[in-house]
Amino acid sequence: MKSEGILMVLSGPSGAGKGTVCRALLEKQPGIHLSISATTRKPRAGEVDGVNYFFVSREKFQQMIDAGELLEWAEVYGNYYGTPLKTVEDALARGEDVLLEIDVQGGLQVKKKFPSAVLVFLLPPSRAALAERLTGRGTEPVEEIQRRLHWANTELEFLFRYDYVVINRHVEEAVAALQSILVAEKCRPQRIKMDESWGNLMDFKGNSW
Amino acid sequence: MKSEGILMVLSGPSGAGKGTVCRALLEKQPGIHLSISATTRKPRAGEVDGVNYFFVSREKFQQMIDAGELLEWAEVYGNYYGTPLKTVEDALARGEDVLLEIDVQGGLQVKKKFPSAVLVFLLPPSRAALAERLTGRGTEPVEEIQRRLHWANTELEFLFRYDYVVINRHVEEAVAALQSILVAEKCRPQRIKMDESWGNLMDFKGNSW
């Protein structure tokens, strides 16, 4: 018996620690395929095209939308973000697990197209910690921080439409929870493919053994 | 934030290794409360009343049914098996996880009364291995073995109504899967209780932080 690859979506308010948790998970399970998003936002210091994001123009992004090349896309803080469909489909077809770090709008779009996708909402340990993390990074202007606080409020309303909620108290603990979710989801009967050691279960009835 | 205790039901064909897996899980996580069933079947060599089962008469069992003292009950191979409701409720109220090793009929009864229960179906690695285990124990008469093979076929039809399927290739692997399922289920948004560090999430909107 073999399980299919899992399409796991990780969302949560900016400042929840999604990036750190994703990197730590990939270090522990290098077999997971991390999807790289396309975006129209400007690269931050140190960000590399094709590694952190595919940085594209608005015109190019619109072309990708029109050609149906995006699994999901969304506008956040005035910038566009989207997931190239083909690389996700290819990785799943190879039986790999795929990790998407995208916002809640994108997550719900993915669930519509891939009902078997697993949506995980990452939360900081408390409201105070979230506010601290959002304001404490020190790299963003005040306006940006206020926009993020507002957007975090909006995102939290989607929490109960997600499959799982993981509290990021410690990175290791959050990563262990994500690994457990992957193991558990592979045990879902809908995902289990019976191989020749079982044959088709429907043949069981009246089978002579 | 705290999660509720989980009511986990472990079922599967006789010979799948449920007893061994249960014992190994409880060794790893002694905090789990193992529910002890009441039964009308005769004790096997070495079985102790109040440890393996509560061994009761048919009259006593009928009284328990009539008084609504059983969470579920079923007839298997002509004997009655049932789960005392009160001890399960008490353990869950204390926040403990509860493990029930019961048959598929019982599992589905539990799910009806406790929709938040987690149903796990334990499978041996292959049909051949199941047949081997059922016939190889050497402690049961041929008739009993044939009844079990027949009943195993029936049980397997319920596999897709269970929440999870765990293949018992190695006990350690099966136990790790059960532990992952417990961790994952504790991350279900429906089970998460927000404490004062978050307040009520509904207060988020428009909150001044």
CSV table of C-alpha atoms in Angstrom, one decimal:
chain,number,residue,atom,x,y,z
A,1,MET,CA,0.0,0.0,0.0
A,2,LYS,CA,1.2,3.4,-0.9
A,3,SER,CA,-0.1,6.9,0.0
A,4,GLU,CA,-0.2,9.8,-2.5
A,5,GLY,CA,1.8,12.9,-2.0
A,6,ILE,CA,0.2,15.6,0.1
A,7,LEU,CA,-0.4,19.2,-1.0
A,8,MET,CA,0.1,21.1,2.3
A,9,VAL,CA,-0.8,24.8,2.5
A,10,LEU,CA,0.7,26.9,5.3
A,11,SER,CA,-0.9,30.2,6.0
A,12,GLY,CA,-1.2,32.6,8.9
A,13,PRO,CA,-0.7,36.2,9.8
A,14,SER,CA,2.5,37.9,8.8
A,15,GLY,CA,4.8,37.6,11.9
A,16,ALA,CA,3.6,34.1,12.8
A,17,GLY,CA,6.9,32.7,11.7
A,18,LYS,CA,5.8,30.8,8.5
A,19,GLY,CA,9.2,31.3,6.7
A,20,THR,CA,11.2,30.0,9.6
A,21,VAL,CA,8.9,27.0,10.2
A,22,CYS,CA,9.0,26.2,6.4
A,23,ARG,CA,12.8,26.2,6.3
A,24,ALA,CA,13.0,24.1,9.4
A,25,LEU,CA,10.5,21.5,8.1
A,26,LEU,CA,12.4,21.3,4.8
A,27,GLU,CA,15.7,20.7,6.6
A,28,LYS,CA,14.1,17.8,8.5
A,29,GLN,CA,12.3,16.4,5.5
A,30,PRO,CA,14.3,17.4,2.4
A,31,GLY,CA,12.0,15.3,0.2
A,32,ILE,CA,9.2,17.8,0.5
A,33,HIS,CA,8.9,20.1,-2.6
A,34,LEU,CA,8.6,23.8,-1.7
A,35,SER,CA,6.5,25.6,-4.2
A,36,ILE,CA,8.0,29.0,-5.2
A,37,SER,CA,5.5,31.7,-5.7
A,38,ALA,CA,5.5,34.4,-8.4
A,39,THR,CA,5.0,37.9,-7.2
A,40,THR,CA,5.0,41.5,-8.4
A,41,ARG,CA,6.4,42.8,-5.1
A,42,LYS,CA,9.9,44.2,-5.1
A,43,PRO,CA,12.7,41.9,-3.7
A,44,ARG,CA,13.8,42.6,-0.1
A,45,ALA,CA,17.4,42.7,0.7
A,46,GLY,CA,19.0,39.3,0.2
A,47,GLU,CA,16.0,37.8,-1.7
A,48,VAL,CA,16.9,35.9,-4.9
A,49,ASP,CA,14.8,35.5,-8.0
A,50,GLY,CA,13.9,31.8,-8.4
A,51,VAL,CA,14.8,31.0,-4.8
A,52,ASN,CA,12.5,33.1,-2.6
A,53,TYR,CA,10.1,34.1,-5.4
A,54,PHE,CA,9.8,34.5,-9.1
A,55,PHE,CA,9.8,38.3,-9.3
A,56,VAL,CA,7.7,39.3,-12.3
A,57,SER,CA,6.2,42.4,-13.7
A,58,ARG,CA,2.5,43.1,-13.4
A,59,GLU,CA,2.1,42.5,-17.2
A,60,LYS,CA,3.8,39.1,-16.9
A,61,PHE,CA,1.6,38.2,-13.9
A,62,GLN,CA,-1.6,39.1,-15.8
A,63,GLN,CA,-0.5,36.9,-18.7
A,64,MET,CA,0.0,34.0,-16.3
A,65,ILE,CA,-3.5,34.5,-14.9
A,66,ASP,CA,-5.0,34.7,-18.4
A,67,ALA,CA,-3.2,31.6,-19.5
A,68,GLY,CA,-4.5,29.6,-16.5
A,69,GLU,CA,-1.0,29.0,-15.3
A,70,LEU,CA,-1.7,29.9,-11.6
A,71,LEU,CA,-3.1,27.4,-9.1
A,72,GLU,CA,-4.1,30.4,-7.0
A,73,TRP,CA,-3.3,34.1,-6.8
A,74,ALA,CA,-4.2,37.0,-4.5
A,75,GLU,CA,-3.5,40.6,-3.9
A,76,VAL,CA,-1.9,41.4,-0.6
A,77,TYR,CA,-0.8,44.9,0.5
A,78,GLY,CA,-1.2,46.0,-3.2
A,79,ASN,CA,1.1,43.3,-4.6
A,80,TYR,CA,0.2,40.2,-6.5
A,81,TYR,CA,1.3,36.7,-5.4
A,82,GLY,CA,0.5,33.4,-7.2
A,83,THR,CA,1.4,29.7,-7.3
A,84,PRO,CA,2.6,28.3,-10.7
A,85,LEU,CA,0.3,25.3,-11.3
A,86,LYS,CA,2.5,23.0,-13.4
A,87,THR,CA,5.4,22.6,-10.9
A,88,VAL,CA,2.9,21.6,-8.1
A,89,GLU,CA,1.1,19.1,-10.4
A,90,ASP,CA,4.4,17.6,-11.5
A,91,ALA,CA,5.7,17.1,-8.0
A,92,LEU,CA,2.5,15.5,-6.8
A,93,ALA,CA,2.5,13.2,-9.8
A,94,ARG,CA,6.0,12.1,-8.7
A,95,GLY,CA,4.5,11.2,-5.3
A,96,GLU,CA,6.3,14.1,-3.5
A,97,ASP,CA,4.7,16.1,-0.8
A,98,VAL,CA,4.3,19.8,-1.7
A,99,LEU,CA,4.4,22.7,0.6
A,100,LEU,CA,2.8,26.1,-0.2
A,101,GLU,CA,3.4,29.1,2.0
A,102,ILE,CA,0.5,31.3,0.9
A,103,ASP,CA,-2.1,33.6,2.4
A,104,VAL,CA,-5.6,32.6,3.4
A,105,GLN,CA,-7.3,33.8,0.2
A,106,GLY,CA,-4.9,31.6,-1.7
A,107,GLY,CA,-5.3,28.7,0.6
A,108,LEU,CA,-9.1,28.6,0.1
A,109,GLN,CA,-8.7,28.8,-3.7
A,110,VAL,CA,-6.3,25.8,-3.5
A,111,LYS,CA,-8.8,23.8,-1.4
A,112,LYS,CA,-11.5,24.4,-4.1
A,113,LYS,CA,-9.3,23.1,-6.9
A,114,PHE,CA,-7.6,20.3,-4.8
A,115,PRO,CA,-10.1,19.2,-2.2
A,116,SER,CA,-7.5,16.8,-0.9
A,117,ALA,CA,-5.1,19.7,0.0
A,118,VAL,CA,-4.3,20.0,3.7
A,119,LEU,CA,-4.7,23.6,5.0
A,120,VAL,CA,-2.6,24.5,8.1
A,121,PHE,CA,-3.0,27.8,9.9
A,122,LEU,CA,0.1,28.9,11.8
A,123,LEU,CA,-0.5,31.1,14.8
A,124,PRO,CA,2.0,32.9,17.0
A,125,PRO,CA,1.7,31.9,20.7
A,126,SER,CA,-0.4,35.0,21.7
A,127,ARG,CA,-1.9,38.2,20.4
A,128,ALA,CA,0.8,40.1,22.2
A,129,ALA,CA,3.5,38.0,20.6
A,130,LEU,CA,2.0,38.6,17.2
A,131,ALA,CA,1.9,42.4,17.6
A,132,GLU,CA,5.5,42.2,18.9
A,133,ARG,CA,6.6,40.2,15.9
A,134,LEU,CA,4.8,42.4,13.4
A,135,THR,CA,6.2,45.7,14.9
A,136,GLY,CA,9.6,44.3,16.0
A,137,ARG,CA,11.1,43.3,12.7
A,138,GLY,CA,12.2,46.9,12.2
A,139,THR,CA,12.5,46.6,8.5
A,140,GLU,CA,9.1,48.0,7.5
A,141,PRO,CA,7.6,51.5,7.6
A,142,VAL,CA,4.9,52.2,10.2
A,143,GLU,CA,2.2,52.3,7.5
A,144,GLU,CA,3.2,48.8,6.4
A,145,ILE,CA,3.0,47.6,10.0
A,146,GLN,CA,-0.5,49.0,10.5
A,147,ARG,CA,-1.7,47.4,7.2
A,148,ARG,CA,-0.3,44.1,8.5
A,149,LEU,CA,-2.1,44.4,11.9
A,150,HIS,CA,-5.3,45.1,10.1
A,151,TRP,CA,-4.8,42.2,7.6
A,152,ALA,CA,-3.8,39.8,10.5
A,153,ASN,CA,-7.3,40.5,12.0
A,154,THR,CA,-8.9,39.6,8.7
A,155,GLU,CA,-6.9,36.5,8.3
A,156,LEU,CA,-7.7,35.2,11.8
A,157,GLU,CA,-11.4,35.0,10.8
A,158,PHE,CA,-10.5,32.3,8.3
A,159,LEU,CA,-9.0,30.1,11.0
A,160,PHE,CA,-12.0,27.9,11.4
A,161,ARG,CA,-12.1,27.1,7.6
A,162,TYR,CA,-8.7,25.6,7.8
A,163,ASP,CA,-8.0,21.9,8.5
A,164,TYR,CA,-5.4,22.4,11.2
A,165,VAL,CA,-4.2,25.1,13.5
A,166,VAL,CA,-0.6,24.9,14.7
A,167,ILE,CA,0.7,27.2,17.5
A,168,ASN,CA,4.2,28.4,16.8
A,169,ARG,CA,5.5,28.4,20.5
A,170,HIS,CA,8.8,26.9,19.5
A,171,VAL,CA,9.9,26.2,15.9
A,172,GLU,CA,10.8,22.6,16.7
A,173,GLU,CA,7.4,22.0,18.2
A,174,ALA,CA,5.6,23.5,15.2
A,175,VAL,CA,7.7,21.5,12.8
A,176,ALA,CA,6.9,18.3,14.7
A,177,ALA,CA,3.2,19.1,14.5
A,178,LEU,CA,3.5,19.6,10.7
A,179,GLN,CA,5.3,16.3,10.4
A,180,SER,CA,2.6,14.6,12.5
A,181,ILE,CA,-0.1,16.1,10.3
A,182,LEU,CA,1.6,14.7,7.2
A,183,VAL,CA,1.9,11.2,8.7
A,184,ALA,CA,-1.8,11.3,9.9
A,185,GLU,CA,-3.1,12.6,6.5
A,186,LYS,CA,-1.3,9.7,4.8
A,187,CYS,CA,-3.4,7.4,6.9
A,188,ARG,CA,-6.6,8.8,5.5
A,189,PRO,CA,-8.5,6.0,3.9
A,190,GLN,CA,-9.2,8.2,0.8
A,191,ARG,CA,-5.5,8.5,0.2
A,192,ILE,CA,-4.6,4.9,0.5
A,193,LYS,CA,-4.0,2.9,-2.6
A,194,MET,CA,-4.3,-0.8,-2.2
A,195,ASP,CA,-1.5,-2.6,-4.0
A,196,GLU,CA,-1.4,-6.3,-5.0
A,197,SER,CA,-0.8,-7.4,-1.4
A,198,TRP,CA,-4.5,-6.6,-0.8
A,199,GLY,CA,-5.9,-6.5,-4.2
A,200,ASN,CA,-9.1,-4.6,-4.5
A,201,LEU,CA,-10.8,-4.6,-1.1
A,202,MET,CA,-14.1,-5.1,-2.8
A,203,ASP,CA,-12.9,-8.6,-3.8
A,204,PHE,CA,-12.9,-9.5,-0.2
A,205,LYS,CA,-16.5,-10.5,0.1
A,206,GLY,CA,-16.8,-14.2,-0.5
A,207,ASN,CA,-13.2,-14.5,-1.3
A,208,SER,CA,-11.8,-17.9,-0.3
A,209,TRP,CA,-8.6,-16.5,1.1
B,1,MET,CA,-4.6,27.5,24.2
B,2,LYS,CA,-5.4,24.0,25.2
B,3,SER,CA,-6.8,21.0,23.3
B,4,GLU,CA,-9.4,18.6,24.6
B,5,GLY,CA,-8.7,15.0,25.3
B,6,ILE,CA,-9.2,12.7,22.3
B,7,LEU,CA,-11.5,9.7,22.3
B,8,MET,CA,-9.6,7.3,20.0
B,9,VAL,CA,-11.2,4.1,18.8
B,10,LEU,CA,-8.9,1.3,17.5
B,11,SER,CA,-10.6,-1.4,15.4
B,12,GLY,CA,-9.6,-3.9,12.8
B,13,PRO,CA,-9.8,-7.6,12.0
B,14,SER,CA,-8.8,-10.1,14.7
B,15,GLY,CA,-5.2,-10.9,14.1
B,16,ALA,CA,-4.3,-7.3,13.0
B,17,GLY,CA,-2.3,-6.9,16.2
B,18,LYS,CA,-4.6,-4.4,18.1
B,19,GLY,CA,-3.7,-5.7,21.5
B,20,THR,CA,0.0,-5.5,20.9
B,21,VAL,CA,-0.2,-2.0,19.4
B,22,CYS,CA,-2.4,-0.8,22.3
B,23,ARG,CA,0.0,-2.0,24.9
B,24,ALA,CA,3.0,-0.5,23.0
B,25,LEU,CA,1.2,2.9,22.7
B,26,LEU,CA,0.3,3.0,26.4
B,27,GLU,CA,3.9,2.2,27.3
B,28,LYS,CA,5.0,5.2,25.2
B,29,GLN,CA,2.2,7.5,26.4
B,30,PRO,CA,1.2,6.3,29.9
B,31,GLY,CA,-1.1,9.3,30.2
B,32,ILE,CA,-3.6,7.7,27.8
B,33,HIS,CA,-6.6,6.2,29.5
B,34,LEU,CA,-7.4,2.6,28.2
B,35,SER,CA,-11.0,1.8,28.4
B,36,ILE,CA,-11.8,-1.6,29.8
B,37,SER,CA,-14.7,-3.4,28.1
B,38,ALA,CA,-17.3,-5.5,29.8
B,39,THR,CA,-17.9,-8.9,28.2
B,40,THR,CA,-19.9,-12.0,28.5
B,41,ARG,CA,-17.2,-14.2,27.0
B,42,LYS,CA,-15.1,-16.5,29.1
B,43,PRO,CA,-11.7,-15.4,30.3
B,44,ARG,CA,-8.8,-16.8,28.3
B,45,ALA,CA,-5.8,-18.3,30.2
B,46,GLY,CA,-4.0,-15.4,32.0
B,47,GLU,CA,-6.8,-12.8,31.5
B,48,VAL,CA,-7.7,-10.9,34.7
B,49,ASP,CA,-11.1,-9.4,35.6
B,50,GLY,CA,-10.9,-5.6,35.7
B,51,VAL,CA,-7.6,-5.6,33.8
B,52,ASN,CA,-8.3,-7.2,30.4
B,53,TYR,CA,-12.1,-7.1,30.7
B,54,PHE,CA,-14.8,-6.8,33.2
B,55,PHE,CA,-16.2,-10.4,32.9
B,56,VAL,CA,-19.9,-10.3,33.5
B,57,SER,CA,-22.9,-12.6,33.1
B,58,ARG,CA,-25.5,-12.1,30.3
B,59,GLU,CA,-28.0,-10.9,32.9
B,60,LYS,CA,-25.6,-8.3,34.2
B,61,PHE,CA,-24.8,-7.2,30.7
B,62,GLN,CA,-28.5,-6.8,29.8
B,63,GLN,CA,-29.0,-4.7,33.0
B,64,MET,CA,-26.1,-2.4,31.8
B,65,ILE,CA,-27.7,-2.0,28.4
B,66,ASP,CA,-31.2,-1.3,29.9
B,67,ALA,CA,-29.7,1.3,32.3
B,68,GLY,CA,-27.9,3.1,29.5
B,69,GLU,CA,-24.6,2.5,31.1
B,70,LEU,CA,-22.8,1.4,27.8
B,71,LEU,CA,-21.3,3.8,25.3
B,72,GLU,CA,-21.6,1.0,22.7
B,73,TRP,CA,-22.1,-2.7,22.7
B,74,ALA,CA,-22.0,-5.5,20.2
B,75,GLU,CA,-22.3,-9.2,19.7
B,76,VAL,CA,-19.2,-10.8,18.3
B,77,TYR,CA,-18.9,-14.6,17.8
B,78,GLY,CA,-21.9,-15.0,20.0
B,79,ASN,CA,-20.5,-13.0,23.0
B,80,TYR,CA,-21.4,-9.5,24.1
B,81,TYR,CA,-18.8,-6.7,24.4
B,82,GLY,CA,-19.5,-3.2,25.7
B,83,THR,CA,-17.8,0.0,26.8
B,84,PRO,CA,-18.8,1.4,30.2
B,85,LEU,CA,-19.8,5.0,29.5
B,86,LYS,CA,-19.0,6.7,32.8
B,87,THR,CA,-15.3,6.0,33.0
B,88,VAL,CA,-14.8,7.3,29.4
B,89,GLU,CA,-16.7,10.5,30.1
B,90,ASP,CA,-14.8,11.0,33.4
B,91,ALA,CA,-11.4,10.6,31.7
B,92,LEU,CA,-12.3,13.0,28.9
B,93,ALA,CA,-13.6,15.5,31.4
B,94,ARG,CA,-10.2,15.3,33.1
B,95,GLY,CA,-8.6,16.2,29.7
B,96,GLU,CA,-7.1,12.7,29.2
B,97,ASP,CA,-7.0,10.9,25.9
B,98,VAL,CA,-9.0,7.7,25.9
B,99,LEU,CA,-8.3,4.6,23.9
B,100,LEU,CA,-11.0,2.1,23.0
B,101,GLU,CA,-10.1,-1.2,21.4
B,102,ILE,CA,-13.4,-2.3,20.0
B,103,ASP,CA,-14.9,-3.8,16.8
B,104,VAL,CA,-16.2,-1.8,13.9
B,105,GLN,CA,-19.9,-2.0,14.9
B,106,GLY,CA,-18.9,-0.5,18.2
B,107,GLY,CA,-16.7,2.1,16.6
B,108,LEU,CA,-19.5,3.4,14.4
B,109,GLN,CA,-21.9,3.6,17.5
B,110,VAL,CA,-19.2,5.6,19.3
B,111,LYS,CA,-18.9,8.0,16.4
B,112,LYS,CA,-22.7,8.6,16.4
B,113,LYS,CA,-22.7,9.5,20.1
B,114,PHE,CA,-19.3,11.3,20.1
B,115,PRO,CA,-18.8,12.8,16.6
B,116,SER,CA,-15.4,14.1,17.7
B,117,ALA,CA,-14.2,10.6,18.3
B,118,VAL,CA,-11.3,9.5,16.1
B,119,LEU,CA,-11.8,6.1,14.4
B,120,VAL,CA,-8.6,4.2,13.5
B,121,PHE,CA,-8.7,1.0,11.5
B,122,LEU,CA,-5.6,-1.2,12.1
B,123,LEU,CA,-4.7,-3.5,9.2
B,124,PRO,CA,-2.1,-6.3,9.0
B,125,PRO,CA,0.4,-5.7,6.2
B,126,SER,CA,-1.3,-8.0,3.7
B,127,ARG,CA,-4.2,-10.4,3.3
B,128,ALA,CA,-1.7,-13.3,3.5
B,129,ALA,CA,-0.3,-12.0,6.8
B,130,LEU,CA,-3.8,-11.6,8.2
B,131,ALA,CA,-4.7,-15.2,7.3
B,132,GLU,CA,-1.4,-16.4,8.8
B,133,ARG,CA,-2.0,-14.5,12.0
B,134,LEU,CA,-5.6,-15.6,12.4
B,135,THR,CA,-4.7,-19.3,11.9
B,136,GLY,CA,-1.2,-19.2,13.5
B,137,ARG,CA,-2.2,-18.3,17.0
B,138,GLY,CA,-2.8,-22.0,17.7
B,139,THR,CA,-5.1,-21.3,20.7
B,140,GLU,CA,-8.5,-21.5,19.0
B,141,PRO,CA,-10.4,-24.3,17.4
B,142,VAL,CA,-10.8,-24.4,13.6
B,143,GLU,CA,-14.4,-23.3,13.7
B,144,GLU,CA,-13.4,-20.2,15.6
B,145,ILE,CA,-10.7,-19.4,13.0
B,146,GLN,CA,-13.2,-19.8,10.2
B,147,ARG,CA,-15.7,-17.5,11.9
B,148,ARG,CA,-12.9,-15.0,12.3
B,149,LEU,CA,-11.9,-15.1,8.6
B,150,HIS,CA,-15.5,-14.5,7.7
B,151,TRP,CA,-15.9,-11.7,10.2
B,152,ALA,CA,-12.6,-10.1,9.0
B,153,ASN,CA,-14.1,-9.9,5.5
B,154,THR,CA,-17.2,-8.1,6.9
B,155,GLU,CA,-15.1,-5.7,9.0
B,156,LEU,CA,-12.9,-4.7,6.0
B,157,GLU,CA,-16.0,-3.3,4.3
B,158,PHE,CA,-16.2,-0.6,7.1
B,159,LEU,CA,-12.6,0.6,6.4
B,160,PHE,CA,-13.7,3.6,4.4
B,161,ARG,CA,-16.1,4.8,7.1
B,162,TYR,CA,-13.2,5.1,9.5
B,163,ASP,CA,-11.1,8.3,9.9
B,164,TYR,CA,-7.7,6.7,9.6
B,165,VAL,CA,-6.2,3.4,8.4
B,166,VAL,CA,-2.9,2.3,10.0
B,167,ILE,CA,-0.9,-0.6,8.5
B,168,ASN,CA,0.7,-2.7,11.2
B,169,ARG,CA,4.0,-3.6,9.4
B,170,HIS,CA,6.0,-3.0,12.6
B,171,VAL,CA,4.6,-2.3,16.0
B,172,GLU,CA,6.8,0.8,16.4
B,173,GLU,CA,5.7,2.2,13.1
B,174,ALA,CA,2.1,1.7,13.9
B,175,VAL,CA,2.5,3.2,17.3
B,176,ALA,CA,4.2,6.2,15.8
B,177,ALA,CA,1.3,6.7,13.4
B,178,LEU,CA,-1.2,6.6,16.2
B,179,GLN,CA,0.9,9.2,18.1
B,180,SER,CA,1.0,11.4,15.0
B,181,ILE,CA,-2.8,11.0,14.6
B,182,LEU,CA,-3.3,12.2,18.2
B,183,VAL,CA,-1.0,15.2,17.7
B,184,ALA,CA,-2.7,16.1,14.4
B,185,GLU,CA,-6.2,15.8,15.8
B,186,LYS,CA,-5.3,18.1,18.7
B,187,CYS,CA,-4.5,20.7,16.0
B,188,ARG,CA,-8.1,20.6,14.6
B,189,PRO,CA,-9.6,24.0,14.9
B,190,GLN,CA,-12.8,22.6,16.4
B,191,ARG,CA,-10.8,21.2,19.3
B,192,ILE,CA,-8.8,24.3,20.1
B,193,LYS,CA,-9.9,26.3,23.1
B,194,MET,CA,-8.7,29.8,23.1
B,195,ASP,CA,-7.5,31.0,26.5
B,196,GLU,CA,-6.9,34.5,27.7
B,197,SER,CA,-3.7,34.9,25.7
B,198,TRP,CA,-6.0,35.2,22.6
B,199,GLY,CA,-9.3,36.0,24.2
B,200,ASN,CA,-12.2,35.3,21.9
B,201,LEU,CA,-11.0,35.5,18.3
B,202,MET,CA,-14.2,37.3,17.4
B,203,ASP,CA,-13.0,40.2,19.4
B,204,PHE,CA,-10.1,40.6,17.0
B,205,LYS,CA,-11.9,42.7,14.4
B,206,GLY,CA,-11.5,46.4,15.3
B,207,ASN,CA,-9.6,45.5,18.4
B,208,SER,CA,-6.9,48.1,19.1
B,209,TRP,CA,-4.2,45.6,20.0
